[in-house]
Coordinates of C-alpha atoms in Angstrom, one line a residue:
M1 CA -5.9 10.3 24.9
K2 CA -2.5 10.2 26.6
T3 CA -1.2 7.1 24.9
G4 CA -2.4 8.2 21.4
P5 CA 0.8 9.6 20.0
G6 CA 2.8 6.7 21.4
W7 CA 0.7 3.9 20.0
L8 CA 0.0 5.8 16.8
F9 CA 3.7 6.0 15.9
A10 CA 4.1 2.3 17.0
L11 CA 1.5 1.5 14.4
F12 CA 3.4 3.6 11.8
F13 CA 6.6 1.7 12.6
A14 CA 4.9 -1.7 12.3
A15 CA 3.5 -0.8 8.9
F16 CA 7.0 0.5 7.9
V17 CA 8.6 -2.9 8.8
V18 CA 6.0 -5.1 7.2
Y19 CA 5.9 -3.2 3.9
T20 CA 9.7 -3.0 3.8
D21 CA 9.8 -6.8 4.0
D22 CA 7.5 -7.0 0.9
Y23 CA 9.5 -4.6 -1.3
V24 CA 13.1 -5.0 -0.1
I25 CA 13.8 -8.2 -2.1
A26 CA 13.4 -6.3 -5.4
G27 CA 16.8 -4.7 -4.8
L28 CA 18.6 -7.9 -4.0
L29 CA 17.4 -10.2 -6.8
P30 CA 20.6 -10.6 -8.7
E31 CA 22.6 -11.6 -5.6
M32 CA 19.9 -13.9 -4.4
A33 CA 19.5 -15.6 -7.7
A34 CA 23.2 -16.3 -8.0
D35 CA 23.5 -17.7 -4.4
L36 CA 20.3 -19.8 -4.7
N37 CA 21.2 -21.1 -8.2
V38 CA 18.0 -19.9 -9.8
T39 CA 17.3 -17.3 -12.5
T40 CA 16.6 -13.7 -11.7
A41 CA 13.0 -14.2 -12.8
G42 CA 12.8 -17.2 -10.4
A43 CA 14.1 -15.1 -7.5
G44 CA 11.5 -12.5 -8.5
Q45 CA 8.7 -15.0 -7.6
L46 CA 9.7 -14.5 -4.0
V47 CA 8.1 -11.0 -4.4
T48 CA 5.1 -12.3 -6.3
V49 CA 4.2 -15.0 -3.8
F50 CA 4.4 -12.5 -0.9
S51 CA 2.0 -10.1 -2.6
L52 CA -0.4 -12.7 -3.8
T53 CA -0.5 -14.3 -0.4
V54 CA -1.3 -11.0 1.3
A55 CA -4.0 -10.3 -1.2
V56 CA -5.7 -13.6 -0.7
A57 CA -5.2 -14.0 3.1
A58 CA -5.9 -10.5 4.4
P59 CA -9.7 -10.7 4.2
L60 CA -9.7 -14.3 5.5
A61 CA -7.5 -13.4 8.4
A62 CA -9.7 -10.4 9.3
V63 CA -12.7 -12.7 9.6
L64 CA -10.9 -15.5 11.5
F65 CA -9.2 -13.2 13.9
A66 CA -12.1 -10.7 14.4
N67 CA -12.5 -11.5 18.1
V68 CA -8.8 -11.7 18.9
P69 CA -7.6 -8.8 21.1
R70 CA -5.4 -6.6 19.1
R71 CA -2.3 -6.9 21.4
R72 CA -2.6 -10.7 21.1
L73 CA -3.0 -10.5 17.3
F74 CA -0.1 -8.2 16.8
T75 CA 2.1 -10.3 19.1
G76 CA 1.3 -13.6 17.3
A77 CA 1.7 -12.0 13.8
L78 CA 5.0 -10.3 14.5
V79 CA 6.5 -13.3 16.2
V80 CA 5.7 -15.4 13.1
F81 CA 7.0 -12.6 10.9
A82 CA 10.4 -12.4 12.8
L83 CA 10.8 -16.2 12.9
A84 CA 10.1 -16.5 9.1
N85 CA 12.7 -13.8 8.3
L86 CA 15.3 -15.3 10.7
C87 CA 14.9 -18.7 9.1
A88 CA 15.1 -17.1 5.7
A89 CA 18.4 -15.7 6.6
A90 CA 19.8 -19.2 7.3
T91 CA 18.2 -21.5 4.7
P92 CA 20.2 -22.5 1.6
S93 CA 17.1 -23.8 -0.2
Y94 CA 15.1 -21.7 -2.7
T95 CA 12.0 -23.9 -2.1
V96 CA 12.2 -23.5 1.7
L97 CA 12.7 -19.7 1.2
L98 CA 9.6 -19.6 -0.9
V99 CA 7.6 -21.3 1.9
L100 CA 9.1 -18.9 4.4
R101 CA 8.0 -16.0 2.3
V102 CA 4.4 -17.4 2.5
F103 CA 4.6 -17.5 6.3
A104 CA 5.9 -13.9 6.4
A105 CA 3.1 -12.8 4.1
L106 CA 0.5 -14.6 6.2
A107 CA 1.8 -12.6 9.2
A108 CA 1.6 -9.4 7.2
A109 CA -1.9 -10.2 6.0
S110 CA -3.0 -10.6 9.6
I111 CA -1.5 -7.4 10.9
T112 CA -1.7 -4.9 8.1
P113 CA -5.5 -4.1 7.9
A114 CA -5.6 -4.3 11.7
L115 CA -3.1 -1.5 12.0
F116 CA -5.2 0.9 10.0
A117 CA -8.5 -0.3 11.6
Y118 CA -7.0 0.3 15.1
A119 CA -5.8 3.8 14.2
A120 CA -9.2 4.7 12.8
A121 CA -11.2 3.2 15.6
N122 CA -9.2 5.0 18.3
A123 CA -8.8 8.4 16.6
P124 CA -10.9 11.4 17.6
P125 CA -13.8 11.7 15.1
E126 CA -12.3 14.9 13.6
R127 CA -8.9 13.3 13.1
V128 CA -9.6 9.9 11.6
G129 CA -8.0 10.8 8.2
R130 CA -4.9 12.1 9.9
F131 CA -4.5 9.0 12.1
I132 CA -4.9 6.8 9.0
A133 CA -2.4 8.9 7.2
V134 CA 0.2 8.5 9.9
V135 CA 0.0 4.7 9.5
A136 CA 0.0 5.0 5.7
L137 CA 3.2 7.0 5.9
G138 CA 4.8 3.7 7.0
V139 CA 4.0 2.4 3.5
T140 CA 5.6 5.2 1.6
G141 CA 8.4 5.4 4.1
S142 CA 9.2 1.8 3.4
I143 CA 9.7 2.6 -0.2
A144 CA 11.6 5.9 0.4
A145 CA 13.8 4.6 3.2
G146 CA 13.3 1.0 4.2
V147 CA 14.0 -0.5 0.8
P148 CA 17.2 1.5 0.1
I149 CA 18.5 0.7 3.6
G150 CA 17.7 -3.0 3.2
T151 CA 19.3 -3.0 -0.2
W152 CA 22.4 -1.3 1.1
I153 CA 22.7 -3.9 3.9
G154 CA 22.3 -6.7 1.4
G155 CA 24.9 -5.2 -0.9
S156 CA 27.4 -4.6 1.9
V157 CA 27.0 -7.8 4.0
G158 CA 24.9 -10.1 1.9
W159 CA 21.2 -10.6 1.2
R160 CA 20.9 -12.9 4.3
A161 CA 21.8 -10.0 6.5
T162 CA 18.8 -8.1 5.1
F163 CA 16.5 -10.9 6.3
A164 CA 18.2 -11.0 9.7
A165 CA 17.7 -7.2 9.9
M166 CA 14.0 -7.6 9.1
A167 CA 13.7 -10.2 11.9
V168 CA 15.2 -7.8 14.4
T169 CA 13.1 -4.8 13.3
G170 CA 10.0 -7.0 13.4
L171 CA 10.7 -7.7 17.1
C172 CA 11.4 -4.0 17.7
A173 CA 8.0 -3.2 16.2
L174 CA 6.4 -5.8 18.5
F175 CA 8.1 -4.4 21.6
T176 CA 7.1 -0.9 20.6
L177 CA 3.5 -1.9 20.2
L178 CA 3.4 -3.8 23.5
A179 CA 4.9 -0.8 25.3
T180 CA 2.3 1.7 24.0
L181 CA -1.0 -0.1 23.2
P182 CA -3.5 0.0 26.0
R183 CA -4.2 -3.4 27.6
G184 CA -7.5 -5.1 27.2
G185 CA -9.4 -6.8 24.5
L186 CA -12.3 -5.8 22.2
V187 CA -15.1 -3.9 23.9
E188 CA -17.8 -5.8 21.9
P189 CA -17.7 -9.1 20.1
A190 CA -17.4 -9.0 16.3
P191 CA -20.7 -9.5 14.3
T192 CA -21.5 -13.0 13.1
L193 CA -20.1 -14.2 9.7
G194 CA -23.4 -13.6 8.1
E195 CA -23.7 -10.1 9.4
Q196 CA -20.1 -9.4 8.3
L197 CA -20.8 -10.6 4.8
G198 CA -24.1 -8.7 4.6
T199 CA -22.3 -5.4 5.4
L200 CA -19.4 -6.0 3.2
T201 CA -21.6 -6.7 0.2
R202 CA -23.4 -3.4 0.5
L203 CA -23.2 -1.4 -2.8
P204 CA -21.3 1.6 -1.3
I205 CA -18.6 -0.6 0.2
V206 CA -18.2 -2.8 -2.9
M207 CA -18.0 0.3 -5.2
G208 CA -15.4 1.9 -2.9
L209 CA -13.3 -1.3 -2.9
L210 CA -13.5 -1.5 -6.7
A211 CA -12.5 2.2 -7.0
N212 CA -9.4 1.6 -4.9
A213 CA -8.4 -1.4 -7.1
A214 CA -9.0 0.7 -10.3
L215 CA -6.9 3.6 -8.9
M216 CA -4.0 1.3 -7.9
T217 CA -4.1 -0.4 -11.4
G218 CA -3.9 3.0 -13.1
S219 CA -1.2 4.3 -10.8
M220 CA 1.0 1.2 -10.9
M221 CA 0.7 0.8 -14.6
L222 CA 2.8 3.8 -15.3
L223 CA 5.0 3.6 -12.1
T224 CA 6.1 0.0 -13.1
Y225 CA 7.2 1.3 -16.5
L226 CA 8.2 4.8 -15.6
A227 CA 11.8 4.1 -16.7
P228 CA 10.9 3.4 -20.4
Y229 CA 8.5 6.3 -20.4
L230 CA 11.2 8.7 -19.3
T231 CA 13.7 7.2 -21.7
E232 CA 11.4 7.8 -24.7
T233 CA 10.0 11.1 -23.5
T234 CA 13.1 12.9 -22.3
T235 CA 16.8 12.9 -22.9
G236 CA 17.5 11.9 -19.3
G237 CA 19.7 8.9 -18.5
V238 CA 19.9 6.6 -15.5
S239 CA 20.7 9.3 -13.0
E240 CA 17.7 11.3 -14.0
R241 CA 15.5 8.2 -13.8
A242 CA 16.7 7.6 -10.2
V243 CA 15.9 11.2 -9.4
S244 CA 12.4 10.8 -10.8
F245 CA 11.6 7.8 -8.6
A246 CA 12.9 9.7 -5.5
I247 CA 10.8 12.7 -6.4
A248 CA 7.7 10.5 -6.8
G249 CA 8.4 8.8 -3.5
L250 CA 8.8 12.1 -1.6
A251 CA 5.7 13.5 -3.2
G252 CA 3.8 10.4 -2.1
I253 CA 4.8 11.0 1.5
A254 CA 3.5 14.6 1.3
G255 CA 0.4 13.4 -0.6
I256 CA -0.6 10.9 2.1
W257 CA -0.4 13.4 4.8
L258 CA -2.2 16.2 2.9
G259 CA -4.8 13.7 1.8
G260 CA -5.5 12.8 5.4
L261 CA -5.9 16.5 6.4
A262 CA -8.2 17.0 3.4
S263 CA -10.3 14.0 4.4
D264 CA -10.8 15.4 7.8
R265 CA -11.6 18.9 6.6
W266 CA -13.6 18.2 3.4
G267 CA -14.9 14.6 3.9
P268 CA -13.6 11.5 2.1
D269 CA -15.8 11.8 -1.0
R270 CA -14.8 15.4 -1.9
T271 CA -11.2 14.5 -1.2
L272 CA -11.4 11.6 -3.6
I273 CA -13.0 13.7 -6.3
V274 CA -10.2 16.2 -6.1
G275 CA -7.4 13.5 -6.0
I276 CA -8.8 11.5 -8.8
G277 CA -9.5 14.6 -10.9
V278 CA -5.9 15.8 -10.5
F279 CA -4.6 12.3 -11.3
F280 CA -6.6 12.2 -14.5
L281 CA -5.4 15.6 -15.6
T282 CA -1.8 14.7 -14.8
M283 CA -2.0 11.6 -17.0
L284 CA -3.3 13.7 -19.9
V285 CA -0.4 16.1 -19.5
L286 CA 2.2 13.2 -19.4
W287 CA 0.5 11.8 -22.5
A288 CA 0.8 15.2 -24.2
L289 CA 4.5 15.4 -23.2
W290 CA 5.1 12.0 -24.8
F291 CA 3.8 13.5 -28.1
A292 CA 6.1 16.5 -27.6
R293 CA 9.2 14.4 -27.1
P294 CA 11.9 15.2 -26.4
A295 CA 10.1 17.0 -23.6
P296 CA 11.9 19.2 -21.1
L297 CA 13.0 17.0 -18.2
P298 CA 12.1 19.5 -15.4
L299 CA 8.6 19.8 -16.8
V300 CA 8.2 16.0 -16.9
L301 CA 9.6 15.6 -13.3
T302 CA 7.2 18.3 -12.1
F303 CA 4.2 16.4 -13.3
T304 CA 5.7 13.1 -12.1
A305 CA 5.8 14.7 -8.6
I306 CA 2.2 15.8 -8.9
W307 CA 1.2 12.3 -10.0
G308 CA 3.2 10.7 -7.2
G309 CA 1.5 12.9 -4.7
M310 CA -2.0 12.2 -6.0
A311 CA -1.4 8.5 -6.2
F312 CA -1.1 8.4 -2.4
W313 CA -3.4 11.4 -1.6
N314 CA -6.4 9.1 -2.1
S315 CA -5.4 6.4 0.4
P316 CA -6.5 8.0 3.7
A317 CA -9.8 9.1 2.2
I318 CA -10.6 5.7 0.8
Q319 CA -9.9 4.0 4.1
A320 CA -11.7 6.6 6.2
R321 CA -14.7 6.2 4.0
L322 CA -14.7 2.5 4.3
H323 CA -14.3 2.7 8.1
A324 CA -17.3 5.0 8.4
L325 CA -19.5 2.9 6.1
A326 CA -18.6 -0.5 7.5
G327 CA -19.0 0.3 11.2
P328 CA -18.4 -2.8 13.3
V329 CA -16.9 -4.7 10.4
A330 CA -14.4 -2.0 9.4
P331 CA -11.4 -4.3 10.0
Q332 CA -12.8 -6.7 7.4
A333 CA -13.6 -3.9 4.9
L334 CA -10.0 -2.6 5.3
A335 CA -8.7 -6.1 4.8
L336 CA -10.6 -6.3 1.5
N337 CA -9.1 -2.9 0.6
T338 CA -5.6 -4.3 1.3
S339 CA -6.4 -7.2 -1.1
G340 CA -7.6 -4.7 -3.7
T341 CA -4.5 -2.7 -3.3
Y342 CA -2.2 -5.7 -3.9
L343 CA -4.3 -7.0 -6.8
G344 CA -4.3 -3.5 -8.3
V345 CA -0.5 -3.4 -8.1
A346 CA -0.3 -6.8 -9.8
A347 CA -2.9 -5.9 -12.5
G348 CA -1.2 -2.6 -13.2
G349 CA 2.1 -4.3 -13.9
A350 CA 0.5 -7.0 -16.0
A351 CA -1.8 -4.7 -18.0
G352 CA 1.0 -2.2 -18.5
G353 CA 3.3 -4.9 -19.8
I354 CA 0.7 -5.9 -22.4
F355 CA 0.2 -2.3 -23.6
L356 CA 3.9 -1.7 -23.6
G357 CA 4.5 -4.7 -25.8
T358 CA 1.6 -4.2 -28.2
V359 CA 1.1 -0.4 -28.5
G360 CA 4.1 1.2 -26.9
V361 CA 4.8 3.2 -23.8
G362 CA 2.9 6.2 -25.0
A363 CA -0.3 4.3 -24.5
L364 CA 0.2 4.0 -20.7
P365 CA -0.8 7.5 -19.6
P366 CA -4.2 7.6 -21.4
V367 CA -5.0 4.1 -20.2
A368 CA -4.1 5.0 -16.7
A369 CA -6.3 8.1 -17.0
G370 CA -9.1 5.7 -18.1
F371 CA -8.8 3.8 -14.9
G372 CA -9.0 7.1 -13.0
V373 CA -12.3 7.9 -14.8
L374 CA -13.6 4.4 -13.8
A375 CA -12.6 5.0 -10.2
L376 CA -14.4 8.3 -10.2
G377 CA -17.5 6.7 -11.6
L378 CA -17.5 4.0 -9.0
I379 CA -17.1 6.6 -6.2
A380 CA -20.1 8.6 -7.7
L381 CA -22.2 5.4 -7.7
A382 CA -21.2 4.7 -4.1
S383 CA -22.1 8.2 -3.0
R384 CA -25.4 8.1 -4.8
S385 CA -26.2 4.8 -3.1
V386 CA -25.4 6.2 0.3
A387 CA -27.6 9.2 -0.4
R388 CA -30.6 7.0 -1.4
T389 CA -30.2 4.9 1.7
A390 CA -30.1 7.9 3.9
K391 CA -33.5 9.1 2.6

């Protein structure tokens, strides 16, 4: 496919832009709070409302826009995205900014699952995992590069400049997609709503979606509170904590790509068993290191890197598996997976906060490992259900 490499990296860039917009505000909260005359916690709700909107709207948008040609869908979503960010750069009102974040999130909810679904649907059968991994690299790339760049822009010129930059990059993503995506609409109309719901409620798909939510909950539980874990477990300071986050992010980038390769070579189920198994063992090691505190910092950072890689290793396999099982309603299944990811992130932060406040940070690794066991059990149930259906 001659246009494959071009449109694939256009999808990667669009994912990078959309996910950067979600995360970048976290680095600008103090300045935004002071300028908008709200508390830092109040400014933080701009992040919360974006994530919750995407979680709720993604599956609805996938159903509503099922028959919309992808070029038209990407165009509409990215135009709304750019306008919402451009207006955000100019508004002096916190309330208006909150509404604009909802519009930007609605655009993200419309486009994000479609990016992954388009990559999977147009990939050669033997490279589905790798094509999904390329788009998923936009997610980890946004954390590793997009957020620091956006934060630097906000710190140097002002937080409004960051929103303006997001508007410009949103338009750049749109032009890149239009320049590389083949023209034409969907080859076949999407199934009816009843048929979509019938497929999406099949046990293997439901179990896979729940497994992804459980994995995200366990992973984000410790990632959200990695700083206090490192503070209690090692003798490292602020600089060492910054290094640990950077290592986890870089490991995540490697993990996504290797997970895509493994999914193509081994199949999604085997890839998930390996990824979740290593995640479980890593959590147990981090738990043991907490008991051995003060633990050697290099050893803790090594297992932090392994954990960061495995946290993202599973993503291509989960999405490739859902794409294969859902068939014509793969975009809707991937949209539900996006919702599960965002809800897992929120649940991980909330549950981690509860355990941190009641039991202590040492409880986080074993609880996260428990969520890994739950995810592994759900994958096993899903695989068994598929095997029974095939007989």
